[in-house]
PDB file of C-alpha atoms in Angstrom:
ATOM      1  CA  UNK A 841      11.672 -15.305  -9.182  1.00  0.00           C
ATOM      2  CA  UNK A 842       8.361 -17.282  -8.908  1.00  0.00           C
ATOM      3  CA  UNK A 843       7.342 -18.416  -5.851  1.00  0.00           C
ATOM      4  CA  UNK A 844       5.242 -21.802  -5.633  1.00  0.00           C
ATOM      5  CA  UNK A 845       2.629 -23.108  -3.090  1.00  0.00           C
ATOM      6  CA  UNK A 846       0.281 -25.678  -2.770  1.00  0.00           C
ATOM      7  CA  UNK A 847      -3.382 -25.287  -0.712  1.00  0.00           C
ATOM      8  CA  UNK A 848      -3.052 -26.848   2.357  1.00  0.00           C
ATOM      9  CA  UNK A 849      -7.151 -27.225   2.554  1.00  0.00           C
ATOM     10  CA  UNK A 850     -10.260 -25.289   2.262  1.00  0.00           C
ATOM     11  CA  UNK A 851     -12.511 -23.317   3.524  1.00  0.00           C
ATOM     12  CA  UNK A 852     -16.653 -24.159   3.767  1.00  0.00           C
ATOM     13  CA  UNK A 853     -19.104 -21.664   4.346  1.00  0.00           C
ATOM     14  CA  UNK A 854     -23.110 -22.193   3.649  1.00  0.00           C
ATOM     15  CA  UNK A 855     -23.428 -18.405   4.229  1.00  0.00           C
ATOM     16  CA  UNK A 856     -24.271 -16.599   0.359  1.00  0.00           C
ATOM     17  CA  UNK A 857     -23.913 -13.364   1.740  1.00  0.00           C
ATOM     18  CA  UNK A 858     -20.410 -12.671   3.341  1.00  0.00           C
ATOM     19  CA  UNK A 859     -19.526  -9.114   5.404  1.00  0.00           C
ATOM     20  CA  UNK A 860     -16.305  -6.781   3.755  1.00  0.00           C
ATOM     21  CA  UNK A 861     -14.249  -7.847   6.724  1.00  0.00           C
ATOM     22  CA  UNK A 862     -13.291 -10.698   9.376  1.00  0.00           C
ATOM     23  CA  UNK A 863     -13.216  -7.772  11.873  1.00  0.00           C
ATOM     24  CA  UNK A 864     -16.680  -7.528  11.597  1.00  0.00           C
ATOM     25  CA  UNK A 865     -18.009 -11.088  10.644  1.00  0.00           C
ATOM     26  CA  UNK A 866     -19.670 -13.002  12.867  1.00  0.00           C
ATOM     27  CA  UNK A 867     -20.488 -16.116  10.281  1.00  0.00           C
ATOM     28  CA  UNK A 868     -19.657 -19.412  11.169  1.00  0.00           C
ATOM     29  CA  UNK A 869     -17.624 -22.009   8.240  1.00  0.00           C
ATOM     30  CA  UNK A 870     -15.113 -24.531   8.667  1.00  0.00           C
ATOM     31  CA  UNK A 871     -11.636 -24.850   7.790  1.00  0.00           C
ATOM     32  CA  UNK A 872     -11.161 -28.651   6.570  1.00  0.00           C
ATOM     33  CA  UNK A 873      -7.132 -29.509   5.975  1.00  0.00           C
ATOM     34  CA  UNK A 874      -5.752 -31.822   3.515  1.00  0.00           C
ATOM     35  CA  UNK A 875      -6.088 -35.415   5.913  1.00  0.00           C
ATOM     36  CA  UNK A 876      -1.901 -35.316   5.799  1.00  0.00           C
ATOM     37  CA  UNK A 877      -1.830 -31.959   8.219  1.00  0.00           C
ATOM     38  CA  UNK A 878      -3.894 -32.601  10.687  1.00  0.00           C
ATOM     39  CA  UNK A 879      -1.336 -33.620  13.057  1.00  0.00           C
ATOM     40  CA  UNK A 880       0.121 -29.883  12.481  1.00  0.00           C
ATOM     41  CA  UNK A 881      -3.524 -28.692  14.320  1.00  0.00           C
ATOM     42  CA  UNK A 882      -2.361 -30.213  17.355  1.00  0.00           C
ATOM     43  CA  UNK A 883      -2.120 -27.768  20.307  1.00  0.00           C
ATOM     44  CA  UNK A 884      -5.201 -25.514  19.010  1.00  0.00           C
ATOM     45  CA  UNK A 885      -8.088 -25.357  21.655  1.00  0.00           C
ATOM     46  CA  UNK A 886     -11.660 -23.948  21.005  1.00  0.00           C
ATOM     47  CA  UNK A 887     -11.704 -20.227  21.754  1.00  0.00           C
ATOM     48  CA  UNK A 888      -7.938 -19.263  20.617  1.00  0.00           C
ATOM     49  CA  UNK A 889      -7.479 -16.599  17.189  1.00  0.00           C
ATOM     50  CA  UNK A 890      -5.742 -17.737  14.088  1.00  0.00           C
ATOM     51  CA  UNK A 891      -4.374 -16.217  11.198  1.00  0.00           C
ATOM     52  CA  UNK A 892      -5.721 -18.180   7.903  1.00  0.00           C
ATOM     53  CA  UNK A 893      -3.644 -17.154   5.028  1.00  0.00           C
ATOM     54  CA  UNK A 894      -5.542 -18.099   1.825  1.00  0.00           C
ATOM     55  CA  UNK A 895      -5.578 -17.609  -2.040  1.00  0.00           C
ATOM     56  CA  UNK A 896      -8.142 -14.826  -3.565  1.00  0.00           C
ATOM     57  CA  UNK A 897      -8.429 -17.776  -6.128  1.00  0.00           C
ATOM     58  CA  UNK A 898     -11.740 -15.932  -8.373  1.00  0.00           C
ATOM     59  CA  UNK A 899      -9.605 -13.115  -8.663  1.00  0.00           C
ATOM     60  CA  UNK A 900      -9.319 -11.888 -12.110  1.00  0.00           C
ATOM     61  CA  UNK A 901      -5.535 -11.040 -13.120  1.00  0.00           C
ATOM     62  CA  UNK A 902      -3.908  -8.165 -11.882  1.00  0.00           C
ATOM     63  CA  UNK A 903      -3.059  -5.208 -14.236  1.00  0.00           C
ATOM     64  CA  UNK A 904      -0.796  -2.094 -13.113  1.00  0.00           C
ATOM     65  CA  UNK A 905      -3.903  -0.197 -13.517  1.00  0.00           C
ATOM     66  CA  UNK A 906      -5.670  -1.012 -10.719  1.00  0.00           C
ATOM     67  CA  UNK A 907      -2.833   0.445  -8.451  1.00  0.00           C
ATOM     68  CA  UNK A 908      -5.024   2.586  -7.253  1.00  0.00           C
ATOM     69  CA  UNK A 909      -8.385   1.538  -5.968  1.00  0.00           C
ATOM     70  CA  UNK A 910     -12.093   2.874  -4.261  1.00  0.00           C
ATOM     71  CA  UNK A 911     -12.666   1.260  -1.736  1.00  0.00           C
ATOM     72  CA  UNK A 912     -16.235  -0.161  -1.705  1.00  0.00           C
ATOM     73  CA  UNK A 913     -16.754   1.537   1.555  1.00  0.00           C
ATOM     74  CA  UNK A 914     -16.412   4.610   3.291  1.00  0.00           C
ATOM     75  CA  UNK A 915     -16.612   7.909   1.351  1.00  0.00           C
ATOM     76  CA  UNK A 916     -12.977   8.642   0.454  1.00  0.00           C
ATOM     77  CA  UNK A 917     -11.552   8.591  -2.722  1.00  0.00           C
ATOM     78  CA  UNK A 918      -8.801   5.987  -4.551  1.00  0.00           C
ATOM     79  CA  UNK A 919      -6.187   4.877  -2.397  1.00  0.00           C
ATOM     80  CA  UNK A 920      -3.027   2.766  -3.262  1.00  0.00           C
ATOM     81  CA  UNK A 921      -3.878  -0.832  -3.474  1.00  0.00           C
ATOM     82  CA  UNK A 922      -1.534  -1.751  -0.559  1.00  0.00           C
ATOM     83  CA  UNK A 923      -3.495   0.676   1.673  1.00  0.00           C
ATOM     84  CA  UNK A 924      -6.786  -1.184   0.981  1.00  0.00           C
ATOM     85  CA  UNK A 925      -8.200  -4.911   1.701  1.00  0.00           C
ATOM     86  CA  UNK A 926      -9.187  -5.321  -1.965  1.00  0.00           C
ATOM     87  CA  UNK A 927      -8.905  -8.987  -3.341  1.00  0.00           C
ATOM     88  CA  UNK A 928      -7.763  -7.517  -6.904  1.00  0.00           C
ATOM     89  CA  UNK A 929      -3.964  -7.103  -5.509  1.00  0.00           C
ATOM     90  CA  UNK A 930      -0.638  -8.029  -7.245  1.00  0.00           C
ATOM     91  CA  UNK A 931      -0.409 -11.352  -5.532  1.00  0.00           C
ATOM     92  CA  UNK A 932      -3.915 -12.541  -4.370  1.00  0.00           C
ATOM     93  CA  UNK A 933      -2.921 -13.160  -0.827  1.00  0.00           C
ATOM     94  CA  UNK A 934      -5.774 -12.868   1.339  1.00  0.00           C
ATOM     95  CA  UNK A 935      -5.285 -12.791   5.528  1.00  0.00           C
ATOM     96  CA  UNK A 936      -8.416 -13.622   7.966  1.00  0.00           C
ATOM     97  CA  UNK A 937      -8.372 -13.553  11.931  1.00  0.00           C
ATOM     98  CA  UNK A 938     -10.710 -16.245  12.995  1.00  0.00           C
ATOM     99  CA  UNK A 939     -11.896 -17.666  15.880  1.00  0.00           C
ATOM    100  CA  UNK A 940     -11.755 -21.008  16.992  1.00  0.00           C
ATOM    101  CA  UNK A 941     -15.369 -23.125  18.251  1.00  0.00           C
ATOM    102  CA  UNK A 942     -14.885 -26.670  17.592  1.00  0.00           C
ATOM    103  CA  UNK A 943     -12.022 -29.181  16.496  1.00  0.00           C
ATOM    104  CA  UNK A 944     -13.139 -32.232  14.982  1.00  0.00           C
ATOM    105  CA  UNK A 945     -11.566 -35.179  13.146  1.00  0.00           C
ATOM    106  CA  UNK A 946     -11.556 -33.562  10.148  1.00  0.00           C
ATOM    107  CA  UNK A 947     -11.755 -29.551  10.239  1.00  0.00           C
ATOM    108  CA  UNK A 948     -11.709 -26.401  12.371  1.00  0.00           C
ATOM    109  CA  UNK A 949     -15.052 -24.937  12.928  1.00  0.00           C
ATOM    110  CA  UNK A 950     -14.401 -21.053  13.204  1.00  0.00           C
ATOM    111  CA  UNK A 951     -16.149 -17.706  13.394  1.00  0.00           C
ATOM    112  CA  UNK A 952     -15.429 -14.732  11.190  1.00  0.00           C
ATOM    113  CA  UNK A 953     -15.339 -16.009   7.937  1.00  0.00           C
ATOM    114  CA  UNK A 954     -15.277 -13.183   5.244  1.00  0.00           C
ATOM    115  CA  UNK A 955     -13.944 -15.828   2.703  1.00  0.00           C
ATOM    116  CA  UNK A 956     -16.267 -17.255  -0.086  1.00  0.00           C
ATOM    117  CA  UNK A 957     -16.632 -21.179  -0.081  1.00  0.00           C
ATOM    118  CA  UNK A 958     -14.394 -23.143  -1.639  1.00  0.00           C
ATOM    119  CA  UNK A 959     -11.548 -20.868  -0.915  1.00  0.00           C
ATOM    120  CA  UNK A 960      -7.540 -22.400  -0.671  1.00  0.00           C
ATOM    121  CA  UNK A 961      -6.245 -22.181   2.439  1.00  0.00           C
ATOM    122  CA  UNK A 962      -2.142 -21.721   2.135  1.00  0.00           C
ATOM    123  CA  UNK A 963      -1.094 -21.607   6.404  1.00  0.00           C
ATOM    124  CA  UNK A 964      -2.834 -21.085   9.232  1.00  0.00           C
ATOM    125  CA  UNK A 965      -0.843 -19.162  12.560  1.00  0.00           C
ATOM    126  CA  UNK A 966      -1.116 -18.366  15.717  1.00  0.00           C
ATOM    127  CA  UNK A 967      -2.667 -14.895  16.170  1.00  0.00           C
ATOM    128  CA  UNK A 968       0.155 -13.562  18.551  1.00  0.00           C
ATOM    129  CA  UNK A 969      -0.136  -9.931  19.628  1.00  0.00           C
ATOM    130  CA  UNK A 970       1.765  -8.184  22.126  1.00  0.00           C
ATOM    131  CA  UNK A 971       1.187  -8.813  25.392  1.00  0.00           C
TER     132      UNK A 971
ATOM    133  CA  UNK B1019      -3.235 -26.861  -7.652  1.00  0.00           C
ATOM    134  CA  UNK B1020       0.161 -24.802  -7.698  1.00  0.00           C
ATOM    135  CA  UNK B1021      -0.140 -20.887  -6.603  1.00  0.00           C
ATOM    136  CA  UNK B1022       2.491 -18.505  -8.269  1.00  0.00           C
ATOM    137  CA  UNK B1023       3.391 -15.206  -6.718  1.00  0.00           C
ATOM    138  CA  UNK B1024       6.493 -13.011  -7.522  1.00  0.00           C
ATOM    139  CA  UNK B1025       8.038 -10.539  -5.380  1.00  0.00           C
ATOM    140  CA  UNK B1026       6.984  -7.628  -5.069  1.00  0.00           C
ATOM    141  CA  UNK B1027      10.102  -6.099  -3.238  1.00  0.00           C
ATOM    142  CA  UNK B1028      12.186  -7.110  -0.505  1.00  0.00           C
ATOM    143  CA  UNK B1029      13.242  -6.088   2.938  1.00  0.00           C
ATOM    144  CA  UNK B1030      16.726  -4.675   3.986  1.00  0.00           C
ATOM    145  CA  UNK B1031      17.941  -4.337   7.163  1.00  0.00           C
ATOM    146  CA  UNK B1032      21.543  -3.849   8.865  1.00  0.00           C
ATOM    147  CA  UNK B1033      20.335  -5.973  11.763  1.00  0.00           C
ATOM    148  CA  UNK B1034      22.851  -8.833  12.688  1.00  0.00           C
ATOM    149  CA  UNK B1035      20.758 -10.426  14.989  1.00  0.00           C
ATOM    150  CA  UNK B1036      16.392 -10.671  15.233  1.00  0.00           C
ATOM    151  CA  UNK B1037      14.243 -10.568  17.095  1.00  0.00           C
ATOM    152  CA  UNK B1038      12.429 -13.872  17.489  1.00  0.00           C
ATOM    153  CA  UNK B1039       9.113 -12.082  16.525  1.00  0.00           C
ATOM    154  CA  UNK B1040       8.004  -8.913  15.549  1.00  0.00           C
ATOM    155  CA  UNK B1041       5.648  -8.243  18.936  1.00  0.00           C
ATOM    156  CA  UNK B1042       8.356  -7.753  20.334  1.00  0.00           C
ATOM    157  CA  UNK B1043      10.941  -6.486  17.400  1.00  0.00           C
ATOM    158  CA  UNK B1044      12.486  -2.448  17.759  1.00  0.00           C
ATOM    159  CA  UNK B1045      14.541  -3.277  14.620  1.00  0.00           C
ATOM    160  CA  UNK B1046      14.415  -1.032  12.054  1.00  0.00           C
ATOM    161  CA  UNK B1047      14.531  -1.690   8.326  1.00  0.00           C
ATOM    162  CA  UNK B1048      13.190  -0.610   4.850  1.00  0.00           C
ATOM    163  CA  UNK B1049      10.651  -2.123   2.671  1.00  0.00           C
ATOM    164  CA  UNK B1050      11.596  -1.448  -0.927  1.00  0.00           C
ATOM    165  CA  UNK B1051       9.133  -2.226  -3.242  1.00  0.00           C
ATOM    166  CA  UNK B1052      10.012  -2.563  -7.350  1.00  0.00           C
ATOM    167  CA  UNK B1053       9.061   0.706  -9.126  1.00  0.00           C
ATOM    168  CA  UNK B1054       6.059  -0.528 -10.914  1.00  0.00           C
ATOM    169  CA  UNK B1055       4.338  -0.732  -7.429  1.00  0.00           C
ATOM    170  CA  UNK B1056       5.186   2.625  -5.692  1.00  0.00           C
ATOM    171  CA  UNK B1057       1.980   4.158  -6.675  1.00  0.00           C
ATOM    172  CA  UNK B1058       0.466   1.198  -4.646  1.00  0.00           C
ATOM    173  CA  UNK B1059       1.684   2.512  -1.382  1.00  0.00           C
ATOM    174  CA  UNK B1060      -0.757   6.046  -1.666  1.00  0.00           C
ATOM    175  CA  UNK B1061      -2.485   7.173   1.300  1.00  0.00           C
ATOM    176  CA  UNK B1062       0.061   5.439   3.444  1.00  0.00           C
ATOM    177  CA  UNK B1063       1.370   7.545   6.181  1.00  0.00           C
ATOM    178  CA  UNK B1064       3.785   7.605   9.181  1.00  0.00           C
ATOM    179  CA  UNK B1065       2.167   5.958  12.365  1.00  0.00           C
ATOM    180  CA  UNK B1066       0.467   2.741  10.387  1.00  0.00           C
ATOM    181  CA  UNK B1067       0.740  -0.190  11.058  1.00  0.00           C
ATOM    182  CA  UNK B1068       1.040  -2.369   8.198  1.00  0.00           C
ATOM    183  CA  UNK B1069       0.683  -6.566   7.683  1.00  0.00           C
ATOM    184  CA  UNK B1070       3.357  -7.730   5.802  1.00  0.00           C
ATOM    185  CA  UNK B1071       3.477 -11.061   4.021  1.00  0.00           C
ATOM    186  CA  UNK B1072       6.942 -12.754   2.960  1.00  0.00           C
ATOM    187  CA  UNK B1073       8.731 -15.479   1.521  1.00  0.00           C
ATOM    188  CA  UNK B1074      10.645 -17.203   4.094  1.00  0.00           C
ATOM    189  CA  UNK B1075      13.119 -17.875   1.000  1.00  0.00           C
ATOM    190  CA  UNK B1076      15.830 -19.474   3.277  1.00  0.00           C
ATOM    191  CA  UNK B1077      13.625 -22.558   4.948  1.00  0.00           C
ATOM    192  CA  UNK B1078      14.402 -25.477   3.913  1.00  0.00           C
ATOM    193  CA  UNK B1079      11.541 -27.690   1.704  1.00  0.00           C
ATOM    194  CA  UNK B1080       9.129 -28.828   4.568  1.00  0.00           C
ATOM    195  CA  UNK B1081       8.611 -32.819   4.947  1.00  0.00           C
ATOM    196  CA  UNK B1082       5.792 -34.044   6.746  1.00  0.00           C
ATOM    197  CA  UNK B1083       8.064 -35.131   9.646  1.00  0.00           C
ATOM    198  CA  UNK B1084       8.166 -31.649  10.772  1.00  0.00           C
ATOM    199  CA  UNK B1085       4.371 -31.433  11.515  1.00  0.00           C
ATOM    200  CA  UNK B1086       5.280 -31.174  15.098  1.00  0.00           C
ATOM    201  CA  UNK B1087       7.890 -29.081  15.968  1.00  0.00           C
ATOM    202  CA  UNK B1088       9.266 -27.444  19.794  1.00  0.00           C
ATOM    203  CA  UNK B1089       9.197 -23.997  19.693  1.00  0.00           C
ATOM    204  CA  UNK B1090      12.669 -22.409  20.472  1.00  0.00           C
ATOM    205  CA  UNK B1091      11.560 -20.328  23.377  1.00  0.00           C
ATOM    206  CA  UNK B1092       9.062 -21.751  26.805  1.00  0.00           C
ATOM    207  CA  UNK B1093       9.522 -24.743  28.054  1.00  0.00           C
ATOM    208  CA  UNK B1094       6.215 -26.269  26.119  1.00  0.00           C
ATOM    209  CA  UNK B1095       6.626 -29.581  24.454  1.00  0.00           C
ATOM    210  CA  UNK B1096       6.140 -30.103  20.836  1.00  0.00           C
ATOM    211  CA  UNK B1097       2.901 -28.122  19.403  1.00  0.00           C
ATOM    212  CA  UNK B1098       1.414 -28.442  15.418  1.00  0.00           C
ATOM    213  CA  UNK B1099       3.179 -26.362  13.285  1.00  0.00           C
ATOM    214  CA  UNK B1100       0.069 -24.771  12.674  1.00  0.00           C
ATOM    215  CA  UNK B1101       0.433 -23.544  16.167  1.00  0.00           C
ATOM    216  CA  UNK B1102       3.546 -22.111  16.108  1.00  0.00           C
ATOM    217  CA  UNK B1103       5.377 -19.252  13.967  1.00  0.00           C
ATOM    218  CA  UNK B1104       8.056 -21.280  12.378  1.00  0.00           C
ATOM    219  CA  UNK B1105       9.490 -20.284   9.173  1.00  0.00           C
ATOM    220  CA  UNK B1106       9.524 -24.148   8.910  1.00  0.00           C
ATOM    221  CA  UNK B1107       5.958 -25.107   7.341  1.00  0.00           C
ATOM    222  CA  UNK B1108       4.291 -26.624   4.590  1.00  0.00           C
ATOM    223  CA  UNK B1109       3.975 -23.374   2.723  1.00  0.00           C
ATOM    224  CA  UNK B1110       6.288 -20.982   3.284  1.00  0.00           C
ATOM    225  CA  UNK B1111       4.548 -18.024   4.142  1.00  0.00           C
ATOM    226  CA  UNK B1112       5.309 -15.495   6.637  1.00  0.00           C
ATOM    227  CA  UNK B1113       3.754 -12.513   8.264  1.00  0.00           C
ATOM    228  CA  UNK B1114       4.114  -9.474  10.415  1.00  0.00           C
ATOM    229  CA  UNK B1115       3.128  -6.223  11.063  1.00  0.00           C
ATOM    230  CA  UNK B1116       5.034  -3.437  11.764  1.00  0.00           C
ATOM    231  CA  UNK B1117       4.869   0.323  12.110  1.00  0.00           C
ATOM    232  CA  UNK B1118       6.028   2.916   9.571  1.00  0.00           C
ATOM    233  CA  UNK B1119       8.325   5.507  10.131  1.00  0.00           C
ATOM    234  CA  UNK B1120       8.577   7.245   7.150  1.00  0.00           C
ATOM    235  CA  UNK B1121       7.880   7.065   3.287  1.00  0.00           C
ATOM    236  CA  UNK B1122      10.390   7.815   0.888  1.00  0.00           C
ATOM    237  CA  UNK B1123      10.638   8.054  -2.860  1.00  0.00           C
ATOM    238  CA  UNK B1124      11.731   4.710  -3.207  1.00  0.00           C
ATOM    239  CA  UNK B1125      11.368   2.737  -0.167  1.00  0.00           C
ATOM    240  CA  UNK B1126       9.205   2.631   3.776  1.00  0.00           C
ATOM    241  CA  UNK B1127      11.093   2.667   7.022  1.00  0.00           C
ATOM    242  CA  UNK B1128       9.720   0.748   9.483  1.00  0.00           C
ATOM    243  CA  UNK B1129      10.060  -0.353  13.020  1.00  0.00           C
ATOM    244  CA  UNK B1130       9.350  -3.649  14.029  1.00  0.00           C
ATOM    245  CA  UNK B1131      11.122  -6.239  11.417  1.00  0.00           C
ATOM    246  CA  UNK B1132      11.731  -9.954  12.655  1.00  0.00           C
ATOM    247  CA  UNK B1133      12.865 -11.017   8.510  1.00  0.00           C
ATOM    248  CA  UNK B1134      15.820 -11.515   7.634  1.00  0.00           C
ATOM    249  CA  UNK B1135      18.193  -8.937   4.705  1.00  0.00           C
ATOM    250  CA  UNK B1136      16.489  -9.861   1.424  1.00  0.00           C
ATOM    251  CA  UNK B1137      13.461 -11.128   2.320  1.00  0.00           C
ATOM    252  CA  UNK B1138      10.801 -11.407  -0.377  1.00  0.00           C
ATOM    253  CA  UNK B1139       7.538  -9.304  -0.008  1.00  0.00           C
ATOM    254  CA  UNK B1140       4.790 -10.717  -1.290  1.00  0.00           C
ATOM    255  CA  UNK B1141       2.159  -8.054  -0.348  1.00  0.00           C
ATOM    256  CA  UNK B1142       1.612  -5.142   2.380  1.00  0.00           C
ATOM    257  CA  UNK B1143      -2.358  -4.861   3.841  1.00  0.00           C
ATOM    258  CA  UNK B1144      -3.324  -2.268   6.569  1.00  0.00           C
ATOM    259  CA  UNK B1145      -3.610  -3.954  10.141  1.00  0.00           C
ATOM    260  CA  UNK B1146      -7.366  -3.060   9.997  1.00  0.00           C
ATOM    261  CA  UNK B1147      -8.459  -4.184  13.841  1.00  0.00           C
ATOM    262  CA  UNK B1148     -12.268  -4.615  15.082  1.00  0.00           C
ATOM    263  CA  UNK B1149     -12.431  -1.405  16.661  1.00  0.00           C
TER     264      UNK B1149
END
């Protein structure tokens, strides 16, 4: 079973360096959507946390072989690929926390980007923890 | 641009009803992944929390007229679907994190499933938090 989807938009960064992690990125990019879902921003305010789902599109193929990876930080040894943020996974899904600064006409101006420019941009959710 | 993923297992669970999220989801179910990918799961242990992604493989194909939708529970108005958690969206992506229970040979138990029997995983991250 193959499963199909289509970028929704993009993400745009100017940074050239990017941190490992949104958890500890503080750089600043926008989020521009495809003109046709904007109307599905509506309800998002400046200062709330969403999920950005995206595709680790410069991702080389996956092989079986790289089931188990070192991480490039830390001092511990290989760990399964599932236990790891690595962008070399079976299906290069990628998953960002980001906060919200600015809605315009035309994109969502966010902090915590750890995603290179130019990177597809499959859903963006709410980021709803429990209360 | 069309994105291909395949399953890499699926989730089973004798739940009847869900939970409308899993914040606030005790069900219990089991991840099984396909064989080729067990060696991906390494280093995972009983107590993590894990992000799931998934194939919400029942929705129906999304139309633009569904850009705003009323989320089943509050008494909110219509919102972006961007803004809500509805299997309903453009892509059909979901996500949730739950806790594992235990690892067996062939499959994780964990607490906290909102998916329905036969869900499609598409990938399993750590829940790595800003700490």
């Amino acid at each position: 079973m193959s499963i199909h989807f289509e970028p929704i938009g993009s993400v745009h960064t100017k940074a050239r360096t990017l941190p490992r992690h949104w958890s500890v990125s503080d750089v600043e990019g926008e989020l521009i959507l495809d003109e046709a879902y904007h109307k599905g921003l509506e309800g998002m305010e400046p200062g709330d946390r969403i999920v950005v789902l995206f595709h680790f599109h410069e991702s080389p193929s996956f092989s079986l072989t790289s089931l188990m990876q070192r991480p490039p930080h830390g001092d511990q040894g290989k760990k399964g690929v599932f236990c790891t943020c690595s962008p070399h996974r079976p299906n290069a899904l990628g998953f960002s926390i980001v906060t919200v600064l600015e809605l315009t006409a035309t994109s969502i101006r966010v902090r915590g980007i750890d995603m290179r420019d130019g990177t597809p941009i499959l859903d963006i959710k709410p980021d709803v923890r429990p209360s």
